[in-house]
Short mmCIF file of C-alpha atoms and ligand atoms in Angstrom, two decimals:
data_model
loop_
_atom_site.label_atom_id
_atom_site.label_comp_id
_atom_site.label_asym_id
_atom_site.label_seq_id
_atom_site.Cartn_x
_atom_site.Cartn_y
_atom_site.Cartn_z
CA MET A 172 -25.14 16.92 -1.80
CA GLU A 173 -27.70 16.31 0.93
CA LYS A 174 -26.60 13.52 3.16
CA ALA A 175 -29.04 10.62 2.94
CA ASP A 176 -29.74 9.01 6.32
CA ASN A 177 -30.81 5.83 4.74
CA PRO A 178 -29.74 4.34 1.44
CA SER A 179 -33.34 4.14 0.26
CA ASP A 180 -33.78 7.93 0.72
CA LEU A 181 -31.84 8.48 -2.47
CA SER A 182 -33.58 9.83 -5.53
CA LYS A 183 -36.30 7.63 -7.00
CA GLY A 184 -36.17 5.45 -3.90
CA VAL A 185 -33.53 3.20 -5.50
CA THR A 186 -30.29 2.49 -3.67
CA LYS A 187 -27.29 3.33 -5.79
CA LYS A 188 -24.51 0.80 -5.86
CA PHE A 189 -20.79 1.32 -6.34
CA PHE A 190 -18.00 -0.98 -7.41
CA ILE A 191 -14.31 -0.22 -6.79
CA LYS A 192 -11.37 -1.87 -8.49
CA THR A 193 -8.06 -1.20 -6.77
CA TRP A 194 -4.55 -1.37 -8.21
CA GLY A 195 -1.23 -0.33 -6.70
CA CYS A 196 0.13 -0.11 -3.18
CA GLN A 197 -1.44 -0.52 0.26
CA MET A 198 -2.14 3.21 0.28
CA ASN A 199 -4.63 2.67 -2.54
CA VAL A 200 -6.20 -0.25 -0.68
CA TYR A 201 -6.64 2.02 2.33
CA ASP A 202 -8.01 4.86 0.18
CA SER A 203 -10.55 2.50 -1.38
CA THR A 204 -11.81 1.66 2.12
CA ARG A 205 -12.19 5.35 2.89
CA MET A 206 -14.02 5.92 -0.42
CA HIS A 207 -16.28 3.09 0.64
CA ASP A 208 -16.90 4.92 3.94
CA VAL A 209 -17.73 8.26 2.30
CA LEU A 210 -19.99 6.71 -0.32
CA GLU A 211 -21.77 4.49 2.18
CA SER A 212 -22.46 7.41 4.49
CA ASN A 213 -24.00 9.17 1.51
CA GLY A 214 -26.46 6.43 0.80
CA TYR A 215 -24.56 4.19 -1.60
CA MET A 216 -24.08 0.46 -1.18
CA ARG A 217 -21.04 -1.51 -2.25
CA THR A 218 -21.34 -4.33 -4.73
CA ASP A 219 -18.77 -6.88 -5.88
CA GLN A 220 -20.64 -7.34 -9.17
CA ILE A 221 -19.64 -4.68 -11.66
CA GLU A 222 -22.82 -5.34 -13.70
CA GLU A 223 -24.97 -4.22 -10.74
CA ALA A 224 -23.13 -0.96 -10.19
CA ASP A 225 -24.37 2.58 -10.86
CA LEU A 226 -20.90 3.94 -10.15
CA VAL A 227 -17.67 2.19 -11.12
CA LEU A 228 -14.43 3.57 -9.69
CA LEU A 229 -11.00 2.52 -10.88
CA ASN A 230 -8.46 3.33 -8.19
CA THR A 231 -5.27 3.40 -10.19
CA CYS A 232 -1.48 3.19 -9.90
CA HIS A 233 1.07 5.12 -11.99
CA ILE A 234 4.29 3.63 -10.65
CA ARG A 235 5.27 1.65 -13.75
CA GLU A 236 4.07 1.92 -17.33
CA LYS A 237 2.31 -1.45 -17.23
CA ALA A 238 0.28 -0.47 -14.15
CA ALA A 239 -0.89 2.75 -15.80
CA GLU A 240 -1.80 1.09 -19.10
CA LYS A 241 -4.02 -1.47 -17.38
CA VAL A 242 -6.45 1.33 -16.63
CA TYR A 243 -7.14 2.02 -20.29
CA SER A 244 -7.73 -1.61 -21.17
CA SER A 245 -10.19 -1.88 -18.27
CA LEU A 246 -11.91 1.33 -19.36
CA GLY A 247 -12.41 -0.14 -22.82
CA ARG A 248 -14.40 -3.02 -21.30
CA ILE A 249 -16.40 -0.82 -18.95
CA ARG A 250 -17.28 1.56 -21.80
CA LYS A 251 -19.29 -1.29 -23.37
CA LEU A 252 -21.18 -1.81 -20.12
CA LYS A 253 -21.99 1.89 -20.05
CA ARG A 254 -23.19 1.85 -23.65
CA ASN A 255 -25.52 -1.08 -22.96
CA ARG A 256 -27.02 0.83 -20.05
CA ALA A 257 -27.33 4.19 -21.82
CA ASP A 258 -31.03 3.89 -22.59
CA SER A 259 -32.02 2.23 -19.34
CA ASN A 260 -33.15 4.09 -16.22
CA ARG A 261 -29.82 3.15 -14.56
CA PRO A 262 -27.07 5.04 -16.37
CA LEU A 263 -23.54 4.08 -15.39
CA THR A 264 -21.09 6.64 -14.01
CA ILE A 265 -17.39 5.87 -14.50
CA GLY A 266 -14.69 7.41 -12.33
CA VAL A 267 -10.90 7.19 -12.38
CA THR A 268 -9.23 7.86 -9.03
CA GLY A 269 -5.72 7.34 -7.66
CA CYS A 270 -2.31 8.15 -9.06
CA VAL A 271 -3.12 7.91 -12.78
CA ALA A 272 -5.99 10.35 -12.18
CA GLN A 273 -3.58 12.76 -10.50
CA ALA A 274 -0.86 12.38 -13.11
CA GLU A 275 -2.96 12.48 -16.27
CA GLY A 276 -6.01 14.57 -15.28
CA LYS A 277 -8.09 15.58 -18.26
CA GLU A 278 -5.92 13.55 -20.65
CA ILE A 279 -7.86 10.52 -19.35
CA ILE A 280 -11.15 11.93 -20.60
CA ARG A 281 -9.53 12.87 -23.89
CA ARG A 282 -8.35 9.28 -24.36
CA GLU A 283 -11.54 7.68 -23.04
CA SER A 284 -14.64 9.83 -23.35
CA ALA A 285 -16.79 7.38 -21.37
CA VAL A 286 -15.10 8.60 -18.18
CA ASP A 287 -17.33 10.91 -16.10
CA LEU A 288 -14.96 11.87 -13.31
CA VAL A 289 -11.25 12.02 -12.59
CA VAL A 290 -10.40 12.48 -8.91
CA GLY A 291 -6.89 12.69 -7.45
CA PRO A 292 -5.92 10.85 -4.23
CA GLN A 293 -6.43 13.89 -2.04
CA ASN A 294 -10.00 14.73 -2.93
CA TYR A 295 -11.91 11.63 -1.93
CA HIS A 296 -13.86 13.55 0.70
CA CYS A 297 -15.56 15.37 -2.23
CA LEU A 298 -16.46 12.18 -4.08
CA PRO A 299 -20.26 12.13 -3.52
CA ASP A 300 -20.47 15.80 -4.61
CA ILE A 301 -18.34 15.19 -7.67
CA VAL A 302 -20.50 12.23 -8.72
CA GLU A 303 -23.64 14.37 -8.43
CA ARG A 304 -22.03 17.22 -10.38
CA SER A 305 -20.95 14.89 -13.16
CA ARG A 306 -24.49 13.55 -13.47
CA LYS A 307 -25.87 17.07 -13.78
CA HIS A 308 -23.13 18.91 -15.64
CA GLY A 309 -20.97 16.35 -17.46
CA PRO A 310 -17.34 15.27 -16.86
CA GLN A 311 -15.60 16.54 -13.72
CA ILE A 312 -11.91 16.72 -12.84
CA ASP A 313 -10.59 17.33 -9.34
CA THR A 314 -6.85 16.98 -8.80
CA GLU A 315 -6.15 19.66 -6.18
CA TYR A 316 -3.70 18.72 -3.42
CA SER A 317 -5.92 18.95 -0.33
CA VAL A 318 -4.55 16.18 1.82
CA GLU A 319 -5.28 17.86 5.16
CA GLU A 320 -8.92 18.35 4.29
CA LYS A 321 -9.17 14.81 2.97
CA PHE A 322 -8.37 13.35 6.37
CA GLU A 323 -10.43 15.89 8.29
CA ARG A 324 -13.53 15.40 6.22
CA LEU A 325 -13.63 11.72 5.32
CA PRO A 326 -16.10 9.93 7.56
CA LEU A 327 -14.60 6.95 9.31
CA LEU A 328 -16.09 3.48 9.36
CA ALA A 329 -19.51 4.14 7.92
CA SER A 330 -20.03 0.43 8.10
CA HIS A 331 -19.44 0.57 11.86
CA ASN A 332 -23.05 1.79 12.20
CA GLN A 333 -24.23 -1.44 10.72
CA PHE A 334 -22.02 -3.44 13.08
CA LYS A 335 -20.09 -4.77 10.17
CA ARG A 336 -16.64 -5.90 11.11
CA ARG A 337 -13.75 -4.77 9.00
CA SER A 338 -11.26 -7.51 9.32
CA ILE A 339 -8.69 -8.70 11.79
CA THR A 340 -5.99 -6.58 10.19
CA ALA A 341 -6.28 -3.03 8.89
CA PHE A 342 -4.22 -0.36 7.22
CA LEU A 343 -4.03 3.13 8.66
CA THR A 344 -2.44 5.90 6.61
CA VAL A 345 -0.40 8.20 8.86
CA GLN A 346 1.68 9.96 6.24
CA GLU A 347 1.15 10.81 2.61
CA GLY A 348 3.28 12.22 -0.18
CA CYS A 349 7.03 12.45 -0.63
CA ASP A 350 9.69 15.17 -0.82
CA LYS A 351 12.57 12.89 -1.76
CA PHE A 352 12.31 12.90 -5.55
CA CYS A 353 14.17 9.72 -6.41
CA THR A 354 14.86 10.14 -10.12
CA PHE A 355 12.85 7.06 -11.16
CA CYS A 356 9.70 7.75 -9.16
CA VAL A 357 6.34 9.41 -9.85
CA VAL A 358 5.11 9.45 -6.26
CA PRO A 359 6.19 13.03 -5.38
CA TYR A 360 4.13 14.17 -8.38
CA THR A 361 1.10 11.94 -7.85
CA ARG A 362 0.82 12.17 -4.06
CA GLY A 363 2.27 15.64 -3.62
CA PRO A 364 4.46 16.97 -0.79
CA GLU A 365 5.04 15.07 2.43
CA PHE A 366 2.24 15.39 4.95
CA SER A 367 1.91 13.84 8.42
CA ARG A 368 -1.55 13.33 9.89
CA PRO A 369 -1.93 14.73 13.41
CA ARG A 370 -1.34 12.27 16.26
CA ASN A 371 -4.85 12.61 17.74
CA GLN A 372 -6.52 11.78 14.46
CA ILE A 373 -4.36 8.66 14.17
CA LEU A 374 -4.99 7.50 17.74
CA GLU A 375 -8.74 8.01 17.28
CA GLU A 376 -8.76 6.04 14.06
CA ALA A 377 -6.74 3.23 15.65
CA SER A 378 -9.21 3.02 18.55
CA ALA A 379 -12.15 2.97 16.15
CA LEU A 380 -10.51 0.09 14.29
CA VAL A 381 -10.00 -1.85 17.52
CA ASP A 382 -13.69 -1.28 18.38
CA VAL A 383 -14.74 -3.07 15.18
CA GLY A 384 -12.52 -6.06 15.88
CA VAL A 385 -9.16 -5.15 14.33
CA LYS A 386 -6.18 -6.73 16.11
CA GLU A 387 -3.31 -5.78 13.84
CA ILE A 388 -2.68 -2.32 12.39
CA THR A 389 -0.21 -1.53 9.65
CA LEU A 390 0.69 2.15 9.52
CA LEU A 391 1.06 3.39 5.98
CA GLY A 392 2.94 6.14 4.23
CA GLN A 393 4.97 6.52 1.04
CA ASN A 394 7.68 7.44 3.55
CA VAL A 395 6.01 6.24 6.68
CA ASN A 396 9.06 6.78 8.88
CA ALA A 397 9.21 10.45 7.87
CA TRP A 398 6.05 10.85 10.00
CA HIS A 399 6.45 13.53 12.64
CA GLY A 400 4.08 15.29 14.95
CA LYS A 401 3.45 16.47 18.49
CA ASP A 402 2.78 14.37 21.56
CA ALA A 403 0.12 15.21 24.19
CA ASN A 404 2.47 17.79 25.78
CA GLY A 405 3.34 19.50 22.52
CA GLY A 406 6.78 17.85 22.27
CA GLU A 407 8.11 16.80 18.85
CA ILE A 408 7.84 13.08 18.15
CA GLY A 409 8.64 10.80 15.22
CA LEU A 410 7.23 7.45 14.18
CA GLY A 411 8.97 5.74 17.12
CA GLY A 412 7.05 7.96 19.55
CA LEU A 413 3.79 7.36 17.72
CA LEU A 414 4.31 3.59 17.81
CA ASN A 415 4.91 3.80 21.57
CA GLU A 416 1.53 5.48 21.98
CA LEU A 417 -0.28 3.07 19.68
CA ALA A 418 1.22 0.11 21.54
CA MET A 419 -0.63 1.32 24.65
CA ILE A 420 -4.08 1.02 23.05
CA LYS A 421 -5.68 -2.03 24.58
CA GLY A 422 -6.69 -4.53 21.92
CA ILE A 423 -3.89 -3.81 19.44
CA ARG A 424 -1.95 -7.05 19.39
CA ARG A 425 0.33 -6.33 16.47
CA LEU A 426 1.81 -3.24 14.82
CA ARG A 427 3.63 -2.90 11.52
CA TYR A 428 4.58 0.01 9.28
CA VAL A 429 5.41 0.37 5.62
CA THR A 430 7.24 1.79 3.54
CA SER A 431 10.34 3.14 5.18
CA HIS A 432 13.21 5.12 3.71
CA PRO A 433 16.67 4.30 5.10
CA LEU A 434 17.41 7.99 5.73
CA ASP A 435 14.47 8.34 8.12
CA MET A 436 15.29 5.32 10.29
CA ASP A 437 16.08 7.32 13.46
CA LYS A 438 17.22 6.19 16.89
CA SER A 439 13.77 6.36 18.49
CA LEU A 440 12.31 4.15 15.78
CA ILE A 441 15.14 1.64 16.13
CA ASN A 442 14.56 1.67 19.91
CA ALA A 443 10.85 1.05 19.36
CA HIS A 444 11.87 -2.27 17.78
CA ARG A 445 13.81 -3.05 20.95
CA ASP A 446 11.08 -1.96 23.38
CA LEU A 447 7.70 -2.81 21.88
CA GLU A 448 6.60 -6.39 21.94
CA SER A 449 3.65 -5.67 19.65
CA LEU A 450 5.89 -4.14 16.98
CA MET A 451 6.53 -7.07 14.65
CA PRO A 452 10.14 -8.06 13.90
CA TYR A 453 9.76 -7.52 10.15
CA LEU A 454 10.82 -4.44 8.26
CA HIS A 455 10.35 -3.50 4.63
CA LEU A 456 13.36 -1.28 3.99
CA PRO A 457 13.94 -0.75 0.26
CA ILE A 458 17.52 -0.24 -0.89
CA GLN A 459 16.77 -0.32 -4.69
CA SER A 460 20.37 -1.02 -5.75
CA GLY A 461 23.61 -2.31 -4.24
CA SER A 462 25.77 0.14 -6.19
CA ASN A 463 26.63 3.54 -4.71
CA ARG A 464 27.03 4.95 -8.21
CA ILE A 465 23.47 3.94 -9.13
CA LEU A 466 22.07 5.03 -5.75
CA LYS A 467 23.55 8.46 -6.46
CA ALA A 468 22.02 8.57 -9.94
CA MET A 469 18.73 7.54 -8.36
CA ASN A 470 19.04 10.47 -5.90
CA ARG A 471 18.47 8.07 -3.00
CA LYS A 472 20.72 10.17 -0.74
CA HIS A 473 22.03 7.08 1.10
CA THR A 474 24.92 4.74 0.38
CA VAL A 475 25.15 0.99 0.69
CA GLN A 476 27.25 1.54 3.83
CA ASP A 477 24.54 3.77 5.41
CA TYR A 478 22.06 1.00 4.76
CA LEU A 479 24.26 -1.70 6.26
CA SER A 480 24.85 0.38 9.36
CA ILE A 481 21.09 0.83 9.90
CA VAL A 482 20.55 -2.89 9.46
CA ASP A 483 23.26 -3.59 12.06
CA GLN A 484 21.62 -1.25 14.56
CA LEU A 485 18.21 -2.81 13.94
CA ARG A 486 19.55 -6.33 14.41
CA ILE A 487 21.19 -5.35 17.69
CA ALA A 488 17.92 -3.78 18.86
CA ARG A 489 15.82 -6.74 17.79
CA PRO A 490 17.84 -9.87 16.98
CA ASP A 491 14.91 -11.74 15.41
CA LEU A 492 14.14 -8.90 12.98
CA VAL A 493 14.01 -9.88 9.30
CA LEU A 494 14.12 -7.60 6.30
CA SER A 495 12.46 -7.21 2.97
CA SER A 496 13.27 -4.74 0.22
CA ASP A 497 12.45 -3.34 -3.20
CA PHE A 498 14.94 -3.47 -6.07
CA ILE A 499 15.03 -1.82 -9.46
CA VAL A 500 17.21 -3.43 -12.13
CA GLY A 501 18.32 -1.70 -15.30
CA PHE A 502 18.22 1.87 -14.04
CA PRO A 503 19.91 4.11 -16.68
CA GLY A 504 23.66 3.57 -16.63
CA GLU A 505 23.55 0.30 -14.63
CA THR A 506 26.52 -1.83 -15.72
CA ASP A 507 27.11 -5.53 -15.13
CA ARG A 508 29.40 -4.50 -12.25
CA ASP A 509 26.65 -2.38 -10.65
CA PHE A 510 24.22 -5.25 -10.98
CA GLN A 511 26.78 -7.61 -9.45
CA ASP A 512 26.94 -5.23 -6.46
CA THR A 513 23.17 -5.60 -6.07
CA LEU A 514 23.48 -9.40 -6.01
CA GLU A 515 26.24 -9.04 -3.41
CA ILE A 516 24.20 -6.85 -1.09
CA VAL A 517 21.36 -9.37 -1.31
CA GLN A 518 23.80 -12.14 -0.34
CA GLN A 519 25.08 -10.07 2.53
CA ILE A 520 21.73 -8.98 4.01
CA CYS A 521 19.74 -12.16 3.32
CA TYR A 522 16.14 -11.10 2.82
CA SER A 523 13.09 -13.05 3.97
CA GLN A 524 11.29 -11.76 0.88
CA ALA A 525 11.63 -8.87 -1.56
CA PHE A 526 10.07 -7.18 -4.57
CA SER A 527 12.04 -6.49 -7.70
CA PHE A 528 11.19 -4.65 -10.89
CA LYS A 529 12.63 -3.72 -14.23
CA TYR A 530 13.19 0.01 -14.44
CA SER A 531 10.23 1.62 -16.17
CA ARG A 532 10.62 5.05 -17.78
CA ARG A 533 8.08 7.42 -16.29
CA PRO A 534 7.21 10.64 -18.11
CA GLY A 535 8.20 13.74 -16.18
CA THR A 536 10.80 12.03 -13.97
CA PRO A 537 14.53 12.84 -14.44
CA GLY A 538 15.37 9.16 -15.06
CA SER A 539 13.23 9.03 -18.18
CA ASP A 540 15.40 11.73 -19.82
CA MET A 541 18.71 10.06 -19.01
CA GLU A 542 20.56 8.98 -22.11
CA ASN A 543 22.15 5.73 -20.98
CA GLN A 544 18.94 3.65 -20.87
CA VAL A 545 19.48 -0.09 -20.45
CA ASP A 546 18.32 -2.52 -23.11
CA GLU A 547 15.06 -4.38 -22.27
CA GLY A 548 16.67 -7.78 -22.84
CA VAL A 549 19.47 -6.98 -20.38
CA LYS A 550 16.90 -5.80 -17.82
CA SER A 551 14.90 -9.04 -18.18
CA GLU A 552 17.99 -11.18 -17.78
CA ARG A 553 19.12 -9.28 -14.66
CA LEU A 554 15.64 -9.42 -13.16
CA GLU A 555 15.54 -13.17 -13.60
CA ARG A 556 18.92 -13.63 -11.91
CA LEU A 557 17.98 -11.36 -9.01
CA GLN A 558 14.59 -12.99 -8.52
CA SER A 559 16.05 -16.46 -8.50
CA LEU A 560 18.47 -15.45 -5.72
CA LEU A 561 15.69 -13.75 -3.75
CA LYS A 562 13.45 -16.81 -4.11
CA LYS A 563 16.24 -19.03 -2.84
CA GLN A 564 16.61 -16.84 0.24
CA GLN A 565 12.86 -16.76 0.82
CA LEU A 566 12.59 -20.54 0.62
CA SER A 567 15.52 -21.04 2.93
CA PHE A 568 14.08 -18.55 5.45
CA ASN A 569 10.79 -20.47 5.38
CA THR A 570 12.48 -23.87 5.62
CA ASP A 571 14.54 -22.73 8.61
CA CYS A 572 11.26 -22.18 10.47
CA ILE A 573 10.40 -25.90 10.42
CA GLY A 574 10.35 -27.25 13.96
CA LYS A 575 10.09 -23.80 15.55
CA VAL A 576 7.22 -22.68 17.76
CA ILE A 577 5.84 -19.34 16.56
CA ASP A 578 2.86 -17.08 17.25
CA ILE A 579 0.35 -16.65 14.48
CA LEU A 580 -2.65 -14.37 14.18
CA LEU A 581 -5.50 -16.23 12.49
CA GLU A 582 -6.81 -13.95 9.76
CA LYS A 583 -9.05 -15.82 7.33
CA SER A 584 -10.34 -19.11 5.99
CA GLY A 585 -8.05 -21.17 3.81
CA ARG A 586 -8.65 -22.56 0.35
CA ASP A 587 -9.97 -25.80 1.87
CA ALA A 588 -12.95 -25.58 4.21
CA ASN A 589 -11.02 -27.21 7.04
CA GLN A 590 -8.13 -24.74 6.91
CA LEU A 591 -7.42 -21.35 8.44
CA ILE A 592 -4.66 -18.97 7.45
CA GLY A 593 -2.68 -16.99 9.95
CA LYS A 594 0.31 -14.70 9.70
CA SER A 595 3.64 -15.22 11.42
CA PRO A 596 5.43 -12.24 13.00
CA TRP A 597 7.54 -12.20 9.80
CA LEU A 598 4.49 -11.91 7.53
CA GLN A 599 4.57 -15.50 6.30
CA SER A 600 1.20 -17.12 5.58
CA VAL A 601 0.73 -20.09 7.89
CA ILE A 602 -1.84 -22.77 7.06
CA VAL A 603 -3.39 -24.64 10.00
CA ASP A 604 -6.32 -26.96 10.66
CA SER A 605 -9.47 -24.93 11.33
CA LYS A 606 -10.19 -26.89 14.52
CA ILE A 607 -7.26 -25.33 16.35
CA GLY A 608 -8.72 -21.85 16.69
CA SER A 609 -10.97 -19.10 15.35
CA ILE A 610 -10.31 -16.08 13.18
CA GLY A 611 -8.86 -13.34 15.39
CA ASP A 612 -7.03 -15.71 17.76
CA LEU A 613 -3.33 -15.23 18.40
CA ILE A 614 -1.99 -18.73 19.01
CA SER A 615 1.27 -20.60 19.39
CA VAL A 616 1.92 -23.24 16.74
CA LYS A 617 4.71 -25.54 15.70
CA VAL A 618 5.85 -25.25 12.08
CA THR A 619 5.73 -28.61 10.29
CA GLY A 620 6.34 -27.69 6.67
CA ALA A 621 7.43 -24.91 4.36
CA THR A 622 7.09 -23.90 0.72
CA LEU A 623 8.15 -20.72 -1.07
CA ASN A 624 4.92 -18.90 -0.20
CA SER A 625 3.63 -20.48 3.00
CA LEU A 626 4.22 -22.53 6.12
CA HIS A 627 2.18 -25.39 7.53
CA ALA A 628 1.82 -25.69 11.29
CA GLU A 629 0.00 -27.53 14.07
CA LEU A 630 -0.86 -26.77 17.68
CA SER A 631 2.33 -26.80 19.72
N1 SAH B 262 8.79 5.10 -0.83
C1 SAH B 262 9.29 3.84 -1.13
C2 SAH B 262 8.85 3.28 -2.46
C3 SAH B 262 7.54 3.58 -3.05
S1 SAH B 262 7.29 3.03 -4.72
C4 SAH B 262 10.81 3.89 -1.10
O1 SAH B 262 11.38 4.94 -1.04
O2 SAH B 262 11.42 2.86 -1.15
C5 SAH B 262 7.40 1.27 -4.57
C6 SAH B 262 8.51 0.65 -5.36
O3 SAH B 262 8.25 0.69 -6.74
C7 SAH B 262 9.85 1.32 -5.20
O4 SAH B 262 10.50 0.93 -4.05
C8 SAH B 262 10.60 0.90 -6.45
O5 SAH B 262 11.33 -0.26 -6.24
C9 SAH B 262 9.47 0.64 -7.44
N2 SAH B 262 9.47 1.68 -8.48
C10 SAH B 262 9.20 2.98 -8.35
N3 SAH B 262 9.35 3.63 -9.53
C11 SAH B 262 9.73 2.69 -10.43
C12 SAH B 262 10.06 2.74 -11.81
N4 SAH B 262 10.04 3.87 -12.50
N5 SAH B 262 10.41 1.59 -12.41
C13 SAH B 262 10.46 0.42 -11.73
N6 SAH B 262 10.16 0.32 -10.43
C14 SAH B 262 9.80 1.45 -9.78
FE1 SF4 B 263 9.42 7.43 -4.62
FE2 SF4 B 263 11.81 7.85 -3.60
FE3 SF4 B 263 9.70 9.03 -2.53
FE4 SF4 B 263 10.05 6.41 -2.26
S1 SF4 B 263 11.37 8.01 -1.43
S2 SF4 B 263 8.14 7.45 -2.79
S3 SF4 B 263 10.94 5.86 -4.19
S4 SF4 B 263 10.51 9.40 -4.53
FE1 F3S B 264 1.04 3.34 -7.28
FE2 F3S B 264 0.37 5.67 -6.34
FE3 F3S B 264 0.88 3.67 -4.70
S1 F3S B 264 1.67 5.32 -8.05
S2 F3S B 264 2.39 2.52 -5.81
S3 F3S B 264 -0.79 3.76 -6.12
S4 F3S B 264 1.37 5.81 -4.38
#
């Protein structure tokens, strides 16, 4: 498609508008921003009103059955919108992107014929072309794995030209895909093999983000700590080395990374936690289960003891580091004893927060074919017990902050007009009076109150 210099250069002199709905992990949030960039640099404008849109994209998640099914109920509603617009001069184009698109491909169009395009996560650079093709030639499907091209060809920060600020914090994908094949997980199939973006591309993107006002960058990857690449002299580096380089970019006040696999937590990354002040003392390090038997069945390739040893090393390197995790309850074969082991590991580690899910059978993964599936009722009961323990730990972590002086980065306005919300180094939301600073400030505050989901603080 010809690149339009100006949105109004598009056919018939009318600016086309797009609407994106995003489900799933941070990677999808990041991808939606990049789709925004590629569409905007091809003359489209974003709208938050679905009724105004000429193009509706559903950026989907396939991780659990519920997430995937949401797409079809949404499509049912959007189909009606499309039907109402059929005879107008503004037909509606509907696209499904993300992990459901990759996993189900043309099955989506078979189930929902209103869909015009299905685009997998690694083809977003082709999006404007695909939209045009679907308008001319009918439904289009593109689910090739072309991750390298995606990052080379996606334009960055289209909105930069219009001096629009992104936000104070931004995601930056450095790694995509997964070669680990945990037996419960669809990611290796939806995101394809592991790929690390080249260092230069990452440093350039980070600098561009700083130029538009970003102060905190969270590096993303399905296995972010499997990132590897070459430094300026051609030497091999891992995520620790990359973080060292990013920490030198003036203007980056805070760095984070997510999600890490215990097996890829190497010495240089642990040392980065010791050496880099801007690397926040918070680590999301999923263990999934506290039972070695279940970890083996999950093909996690680490034991509970491996995990504990990594946590010890991290805490020596950075004593104020806190941890979060993901847990799956009711994986096939999980007994009461195995579940008890999970509760014990939670007691032992003490998480500042964590995510927990009932095992969901995913078609095509080895776990879904295992015979010893756990009863739904048992799963629900275990999830409740685990979540109540995790909540207790989260509340006690927050309460322990009362009276402490901490640094917060002010990120956005609060629910009340006179409030601002900042983030603590440990990713807690901190509510303060708006008079004490402006969005983007990194300030010291004294914590005065705590609830399960936030802290209150005042100028120290
Ligand atoms: N790469 C990360 C996880 C990515 S998926 C890791 O290795 O930890 C995010 C989380 O979704 C997982 O940590 C897991 O807890 C959960 N999850 C993945 N597949 C699931 C399934 N089939 N059922 C329930 N939860 C699942
Ligand atoms: Fe999924 Fe396992 Fe890969 Fe994480 S490491 S994305 S859980 S297969
Ligand atoms: Fe979901 Fe795909 Fe992320 S399956 S969790 S959107 S990688």
